[in-house]
């Protein structure tokens, strides 16, 4: 009887070996779960990014139906001042001051119209001009809360050739520290309009004047690099420059329409040859890598 009691006590208690076994199983389970959770989080961001591109698509279509054409995306404005596709996209769907697009705009970097009149006057300097300007506006075509519109000078310490007060629409990934608020924000969404009077998609010659898309529309912006990973430590975006290739090569490789290429009979064509292309840098904040999210079938090619 005595020996029986002793035996059941021993069975009820955990030995140190059993405890260690249980603890190591828990550690292994956590090790399995954490990457899975990170993957879920990343997937959620990707879904959110696709939704944002869809709402930008809708906004551009509203602009198109109002003005009978997609917004310009040339790298320069009519005065040859740098004003890239990403900035023109923001002006078209939000207005240069986020209060709506002025129909007399000719997409000048300084917001002036063709008669050197300020289409987007500041409210404080001239309240009457501001009110008149507002009553002429169209849009904004995106809700301000979803636009993620930020001034370039709040994203990059060095804004390169650009006027820093110009806004861009940013993606939903949080890689960049907003220089004013300290909040984490996204990288600018790149915008390229198709030149429908052209016929080529020549990745052997990215500078071919007959190319439907022009990689140079956003090249100077992409050349600014990653604001969260500044030079000399940071690598340039792979969409901008790649060792052994001409600038723009990766843009043309990754916008080539596989379905047309596969036929071997038709000419090489880009995706969305008659509309426009949008590119988000994706979760790594770098343009031209496999995680980029676009409004066409991004199949990353080296
Ligand atoms: Ca990327």
GROMACS .gro file of C-alpha atoms and ligand atoms in nm:
model
  303
    1UNK     CA    1   0.000   0.000   0.000
    2UNK     CA    2   0.276   0.238   0.102
    3UNK     CA    3   0.470   0.177  -0.216
    4UNK     CA    4   0.153   0.242  -0.427
    5UNK     CA    5   0.108   0.595  -0.281
    6UNK     CA    6   0.470   0.673  -0.348
    7UNK     CA    7   0.435   0.562  -0.709
    8UNK     CA    8   0.122   0.777  -0.783
    9UNK     CA    9   0.295   1.087  -0.637
   10UNK     CA   10   0.583   1.037  -0.870
   11UNK     CA   11   0.345   1.008  -1.170
   12UNK     CA   12   0.160   1.330  -1.084
   13UNK     CA   13   0.473   1.552  -1.077
   14UNK     CA   14   0.660   1.676  -1.387
   15UNK     CA   15   1.021   1.584  -1.418
   16UNK     CA   16   1.268   1.847  -1.532
   17UNK     CA   17   1.307   1.655  -1.861
   18UNK     CA   18   0.931   1.672  -1.926
   19UNK     CA   19   0.925   2.044  -1.850
   20UNK     CA   20   1.217   2.111  -2.082
   21UNK     CA   21   1.047   1.906  -2.355
   22UNK     CA   22   0.724   2.105  -2.324
   23UNK     CA   23   0.911   2.436  -2.319
   24UNK     CA   24   1.112   2.350  -2.627
   25UNK     CA   25   0.793   2.248  -2.811
   26UNK     CA   26   0.641   2.587  -2.721
   27UNK     CA   27   0.955   2.763  -2.847
   28UNK     CA   28   0.937   2.569  -3.175
   29UNK     CA   29   0.567   2.656  -3.214
   30UNK     CA   30   0.638   3.027  -3.157
   31UNK     CA   31   0.918   3.004  -3.412
   32UNK     CA   32   0.671   2.863  -3.664
   33UNK     CA   33   0.395   3.109  -3.580
   34UNK     CA   34   0.586   3.440  -3.592
   35UNK     CA   35   0.690   3.416  -3.961
   36UNK     CA   36   0.335   3.305  -4.046
   37UNK     CA   37   0.196   3.612  -3.868
   38UNK     CA   38   0.445   3.836  -4.048
   39UNK     CA   39   0.334   3.683  -4.377
   40UNK     CA   40  -0.032   3.750  -4.292
   41UNK     CA   41   0.057   4.111  -4.205
   42UNK     CA   42   0.245   4.153  -4.532
   43UNK     CA   43  -0.043   4.001  -4.727
   44UNK     CA   44  -0.285   4.243  -4.558
   45UNK     CA   45  -0.067   4.537  -4.667
   46UNK     CA   46  -0.056   4.404  -5.025
   47UNK     CA   47  -0.436   4.379  -5.034
   48UNK     CA   48  -0.456   4.735  -4.899
   49UNK     CA   49  -0.211   4.852  -5.166
   50UNK     CA   50  -0.411   4.692  -5.447
   51UNK     CA   51  -0.723   4.863  -5.312
   52UNK     CA   52  -0.541   5.199  -5.311
   53UNK     CA   53  -0.429   5.149  -5.674
   54UNK     CA   54  -0.790   5.064  -5.764
   55UNK     CA   55  -0.913   5.389  -5.612
   56UNK     CA   56  -0.640   5.583  -5.799
   57UNK     CA   57  -0.757   5.404  -6.118
   58UNK     CA   58  -1.111   5.527  -6.051
   59UNK     CA   59  -0.984   5.880  -5.983
   60UNK     CA   60  -0.784   5.886  -6.310
   61UNK     CA   61  -1.090   5.762  -6.501
   62UNK     CA   62  -1.297   6.044  -6.349
   63UNK     CA   63  -1.030   6.290  -6.468
   64UNK     CA   64  -1.033   6.122  -6.810
   65UNK     CA   65  -1.409   6.147  -6.850
   66UNK     CA   66  -1.405   6.512  -6.738
   67UNK     CA   67  -1.110   6.626  -6.954
   68UNK     CA   68  -1.119   6.370  -7.234
   69UNK     CA   69  -0.768   6.237  -7.181
   70UNK     CA   70  -0.536   6.099  -6.915
   71UNK     CA   71  -0.308   6.337  -6.724
   72UNK     CA   72   0.030   6.411  -6.877
   73UNK     CA   73   0.330   6.230  -6.724
   74UNK     CA   74   0.632   6.388  -6.898
   75UNK     CA   75   0.941   6.437  -6.682
   76UNK     CA   76   0.941   6.812  -6.751
   77UNK     CA   77   0.670   7.079  -6.744
   78UNK     CA   78   0.604   7.317  -7.040
   79UNK     CA   79   0.888   7.544  -6.916
   80UNK     CA   80   1.128   7.243  -6.909
   81UNK     CA   81   1.125   7.250  -6.527
   82UNK     CA   82   1.136   6.900  -6.368
   83UNK     CA   83   0.779   6.799  -6.271
   84UNK     CA   84   0.749   6.423  -6.297
   85UNK     CA   85   0.467   6.175  -6.361
   86UNK     CA   86   0.412   6.105  -5.989
   87UNK     CA   87   0.361   6.478  -5.921
   88UNK     CA   88   0.132   6.533  -6.220
   89UNK     CA   89  -0.078   6.237  -6.109
   90UNK     CA   90  -0.126   6.399  -5.768
   91UNK     CA   91  -0.214   6.737  -5.922
   92UNK     CA   92  -0.466   6.572  -6.160
   93UNK     CA   93  -0.657   6.375  -5.899
   94UNK     CA   94  -0.615   6.602  -5.593
   95UNK     CA   95  -0.513   6.947  -5.718
   96UNK     CA   96  -0.177   7.110  -5.652
   97UNK     CA   97  -0.289   7.213  -5.301
   98UNK     CA   98  -0.513   6.904  -5.251
   99UNK     CA   99  -0.826   7.121  -5.293
  100UNK     CA  100  -0.908   6.996  -5.643
  101UNK     CA  101  -0.763   7.020  -5.995
  102UNK     CA  102  -0.786   7.353  -6.176
  103UNK     CA  103  -0.924   7.298  -6.530
  104UNK     CA  104  -0.692   7.569  -6.673
  105UNK     CA  105  -0.384   7.382  -6.549
  106UNK     CA  106  -0.112   7.310  -6.803
  107UNK     CA  107   0.081   7.105  -6.543
  108UNK     CA  108   0.344   7.363  -6.458
  109UNK     CA  109   0.560   7.288  -6.156
  110UNK     CA  110   0.485   7.630  -6.003
  111UNK     CA  111   0.106   7.603  -6.048
  112UNK     CA  112   0.087   7.895  -6.294
  113UNK     CA  113  -0.157   7.892  -6.586
  114UNK     CA  114  -0.072   7.979  -6.948
  115UNK     CA  115  -0.116   8.353  -6.873
  116UNK     CA  116   0.128   8.338  -6.578
  117UNK     CA  117  -0.166   8.361  -6.338
  118UNK     CA  118  -0.150   8.156  -6.019
  119UNK     CA  119  -0.417   7.885  -6.052
  120UNK     CA  120  -0.364   7.766  -5.695
  121UNK     CA  121  -0.324   8.088  -5.491
  122UNK     CA  122  -0.259   8.049  -5.117
  123UNK     CA  123  -0.560   8.127  -4.901
  124UNK     CA  124  -0.372   8.358  -4.663
  125UNK     CA  125  -0.216   8.585  -4.928
  126UNK     CA  126  -0.529   8.650  -5.132
  127UNK     CA  127  -0.859   8.514  -4.992
  128UNK     CA  128  -1.067   8.641  -5.287
  129UNK     CA  129  -0.840   8.487  -5.552
  130UNK     CA  130  -0.839   8.169  -5.345
  131UNK     CA  131  -1.221   8.158  -5.332
  132UNK     CA  132  -1.248   8.221  -5.707
  133UNK     CA  133  -0.992   7.950  -5.774
  134UNK     CA  134  -1.182   7.701  -5.554
  135UNK     CA  135  -1.509   7.763  -5.737
  136UNK     CA  136  -1.340   7.674  -6.070
  137UNK     CA  137  -1.189   7.348  -5.942
  138UNK     CA  138  -1.281   6.990  -6.026
  139UNK     CA  139  -1.244   6.706  -5.781
  140UNK     CA  140  -1.059   6.604  -5.567
  141UNK     CA  141  -1.127   6.264  -5.719
  142UNK     CA  142  -0.978   6.077  -5.423
  143UNK     CA  143  -1.090   6.116  -5.060
  144UNK     CA  144  -0.814   6.314  -4.884
  145UNK     CA  145  -0.780   6.049  -4.612
  146UNK     CA  146  -0.704   5.773  -4.864
  147UNK     CA  147  -0.484   5.980  -5.094
  148UNK     CA  148  -0.166   5.955  -4.880
  149UNK     CA  149  -0.056   6.281  -5.044
  150UNK     CA  150   0.265   6.428  -4.905
  151UNK     CA  151   0.499   6.707  -5.012
  152UNK     CA  152   0.827   6.585  -5.155
  153UNK     CA  153   1.028   6.793  -4.907
  154UNK     CA  154   0.865   6.604  -4.620
  155UNK     CA  155   0.977   6.269  -4.761
  156UNK     CA  156   1.328   6.341  -4.892
  157UNK     CA  157   1.593   6.558  -4.729
  158UNK     CA  158   1.738   6.617  -5.077
  159UNK     CA  159   1.466   6.671  -5.338
  160UNK     CA  160   1.705   6.677  -5.636
  161UNK     CA  161   1.583   6.887  -5.930
  162UNK     CA  162   1.229   6.926  -5.794
  163UNK     CA  163   1.035   7.199  -5.617
  164UNK     CA  164   0.989   7.037  -5.276
  165UNK     CA  165   0.642   7.178  -5.216
  166UNK     CA  166   0.496   6.957  -5.490
  167UNK     CA  167   0.283   6.671  -5.363
  168UNK     CA  168   0.298   6.302  -5.456
  169UNK     CA  169   0.059   6.017  -5.372
  170UNK     CA  170   0.231   5.760  -5.149
  171UNK     CA  171   0.172   5.387  -5.110
  172UNK     CA  172   0.048   5.218  -4.791
  173UNK     CA  173   0.380   5.062  -4.686
  174UNK     CA  174   0.547   5.246  -4.401
  175UNK     CA  175   0.914   5.277  -4.485
  176UNK     CA  176   0.964   5.654  -4.493
  177UNK     CA  177   0.970   5.884  -4.191
  178UNK     CA  178   0.767   6.200  -4.261
  179UNK     CA  179   1.014   6.478  -4.179
  180UNK     CA  180   0.752   6.708  -4.021
  181UNK     CA  181   0.532   6.468  -3.825
  182UNK     CA  182   0.775   6.181  -3.764
  183UNK     CA  183   0.501   5.938  -3.877
  184UNK     CA  184   0.585   5.644  -4.103
  185UNK     CA  185   0.452   5.689  -4.458
  186UNK     CA  186   0.491   5.522  -4.797
  187UNK     CA  187   0.698   5.573  -5.110
  188UNK     CA  188   0.559   5.779  -5.403
  189UNK     CA  189   0.334   5.601  -5.653
  190UNK     CA  190   0.492   5.624  -6.001
  191UNK     CA  191   0.266   5.719  -6.293
  192UNK     CA  192   0.344   5.675  -6.665
  193UNK     CA  193   0.096   5.767  -6.938
  194UNK     CA  194   0.097   5.569  -7.263
  195UNK     CA  195   0.174   5.772  -7.574
  196UNK     CA  196  -0.087   5.611  -7.797
  197UNK     CA  197   0.051   5.767  -8.117
  198UNK     CA  198   0.372   5.563  -8.069
  199UNK     CA  199   0.418   5.197  -8.159
  200UNK     CA  200   0.738   5.060  -7.997
  201UNK     CA  201   0.831   4.887  -7.672
  202UNK     CA  202   1.202   4.875  -7.731
  203UNK     CA  203   1.393   4.750  -7.425
  204UNK     CA  204   1.710   4.726  -7.634
  205UNK     CA  205   1.682   5.104  -7.671
  206UNK     CA  206   1.494   5.260  -7.378
  207UNK     CA  207   1.546   5.606  -7.534
  208UNK     CA  208   1.368   5.509  -7.859
  209UNK     CA  209   1.143   5.812  -7.933
  210UNK     CA  210   0.879   5.575  -8.070
  211UNK     CA  211   0.835   5.396  -7.734
  212UNK     CA  212   0.477   5.392  -7.606
  213UNK     CA  213   0.605   5.438  -7.249
  214UNK     CA  214   0.891   5.664  -7.144
  215UNK     CA  215   1.081   5.542  -6.835
  216UNK     CA  216   1.226   5.896  -6.799
  217UNK     CA  217   0.885   6.024  -6.682
  218UNK     CA  218   0.985   5.938  -6.323
  219UNK     CA  219   1.356   5.863  -6.358
  220UNK     CA  220   1.483   6.165  -6.160
  221UNK     CA  221   1.244   6.080  -5.876
  222UNK     CA  222   1.354   5.716  -5.875
  223UNK     CA  223   1.717   5.837  -5.880
  224UNK     CA  224   1.659   6.016  -5.547
  225UNK     CA  225   1.687   5.667  -5.395
  226UNK     CA  226   1.528   5.540  -5.075
  227UNK     CA  227   1.489   5.819  -4.818
  228UNK     CA  228   1.509   5.560  -4.538
  229UNK     CA  229   1.833   5.415  -4.675
  230UNK     CA  230   2.028   5.715  -4.797
  231UNK     CA  231   2.349   5.707  -5.001
  232UNK     CA  232   2.634   5.620  -4.978
  233UNK     CA  233   2.506   5.312  -4.791
  234UNK     CA  234   2.186   5.265  -4.992
  235UNK     CA  235   2.179   5.106  -5.334
  236UNK     CA  236   2.000   5.293  -5.615
  237UNK     CA  237   1.656   5.162  -5.706
  238UNK     CA  238   1.687   4.874  -5.947
  239UNK     CA  239   1.418   5.030  -6.165
  240UNK     CA  240   1.651   5.327  -6.225
  241UNK     CA  241   1.994   5.180  -6.282
  242UNK     CA  242   2.118   4.830  -6.322
  243UNK     CA  243   2.475   4.710  -6.369
  244UNK     CA  244   2.536   4.593  -6.724
  245UNK     CA  245   2.222   4.753  -6.866
  246UNK     CA  246   2.108   5.091  -6.987
  247UNK     CA  247   1.893   5.299  -6.751
  248UNK     CA  248   1.529   5.207  -6.807
  249UNK     CA  249   1.602   4.849  -6.913
  250UNK     CA  250   1.422   4.696  -6.614
  251UNK     CA  251   1.119   4.920  -6.663
  252UNK     CA  252   1.075   4.795  -7.021
  253UNK     CA  253   1.147   4.430  -6.929
  254UNK     CA  254   0.883   4.430  -6.659
  255UNK     CA  255   0.616   4.617  -6.850
  256UNK     CA  256   0.641   4.384  -7.150
  257UNK     CA  257   0.314   4.203  -7.206
  258UNK     CA  258   0.394   3.829  -7.174
  259UNK     CA  259   0.078   3.723  -7.350
  260UNK     CA  260   0.173   3.910  -7.665
  261UNK     CA  261   0.542   3.818  -7.638
  262UNK     CA  262   0.452   3.448  -7.616
  263UNK     CA  263   0.301   3.449  -7.963
  264UNK     CA  264   0.636   3.530  -8.135
  265UNK     CA  265   0.445   3.675  -8.428
  266UNK     CA  266   0.317   4.005  -8.294
  267UNK     CA  267   0.540   4.302  -8.211
  268UNK     CA  268   0.655   4.340  -7.849
  269UNK     CA  269   0.387   4.531  -7.662
  270UNK     CA  270   0.364   4.681  -7.315
  271UNK     CA  271   0.084   4.612  -7.072
  272UNK     CA  272  -0.190   4.875  -7.083
  273UNK     CA  273  -0.060   5.010  -7.415
  274UNK     CA  274  -0.344   5.263  -7.447
  275UNK     CA  275  -0.381   5.388  -7.091
  276UNK     CA  276  -0.125   5.430  -6.810
  277UNK     CA  277   0.089   5.241  -6.561
  278UNK     CA  278   0.106   5.280  -6.182
  279UNK     CA  279   0.393   5.134  -5.975
  280UNK     CA  280   0.416   5.101  -5.596
  281UNK     CA  281   0.762   5.016  -5.461
  282UNK     CA  282   0.602   4.742  -5.246
  283UNK     CA  283   0.698   4.635  -4.895
  284UNK     CA  284   1.075   4.674  -4.944
  285UNK     CA  285   1.033   5.038  -5.058
  286UNK     CA  286   1.248   4.978  -5.364
  287UNK     CA  287   1.119   5.021  -5.720
  288UNK     CA  288   1.198   4.734  -5.958
  289UNK     CA  289   1.195   4.429  -5.725
  290UNK     CA  290   0.963   4.124  -5.715
  291UNK     CA  291   0.736   4.267  -5.442
  292UNK     CA  292   0.637   4.578  -5.643
  293UNK     CA  293   0.261   4.624  -5.679
  294UNK     CA  294   0.127   4.763  -6.005
  295UNK     CA  295  -0.197   4.810  -6.197
  296UNK     CA  296  -0.093   4.539  -6.445
  297UNK     CA  297   0.044   4.187  -6.426
  298UNK     CA  298   0.384   4.245  -6.260
  299UNK     CA  299   0.590   3.935  -6.325
  300UNK     CA  300   0.935   4.021  -6.217
  301UNK     CA  301   1.205   3.949  -6.474
  302UNK     CA  302   1.578   3.996  -6.426
  303LIG    CA1  303   0.985   4.665  -5.432
   0.00000   0.00000   0.00000
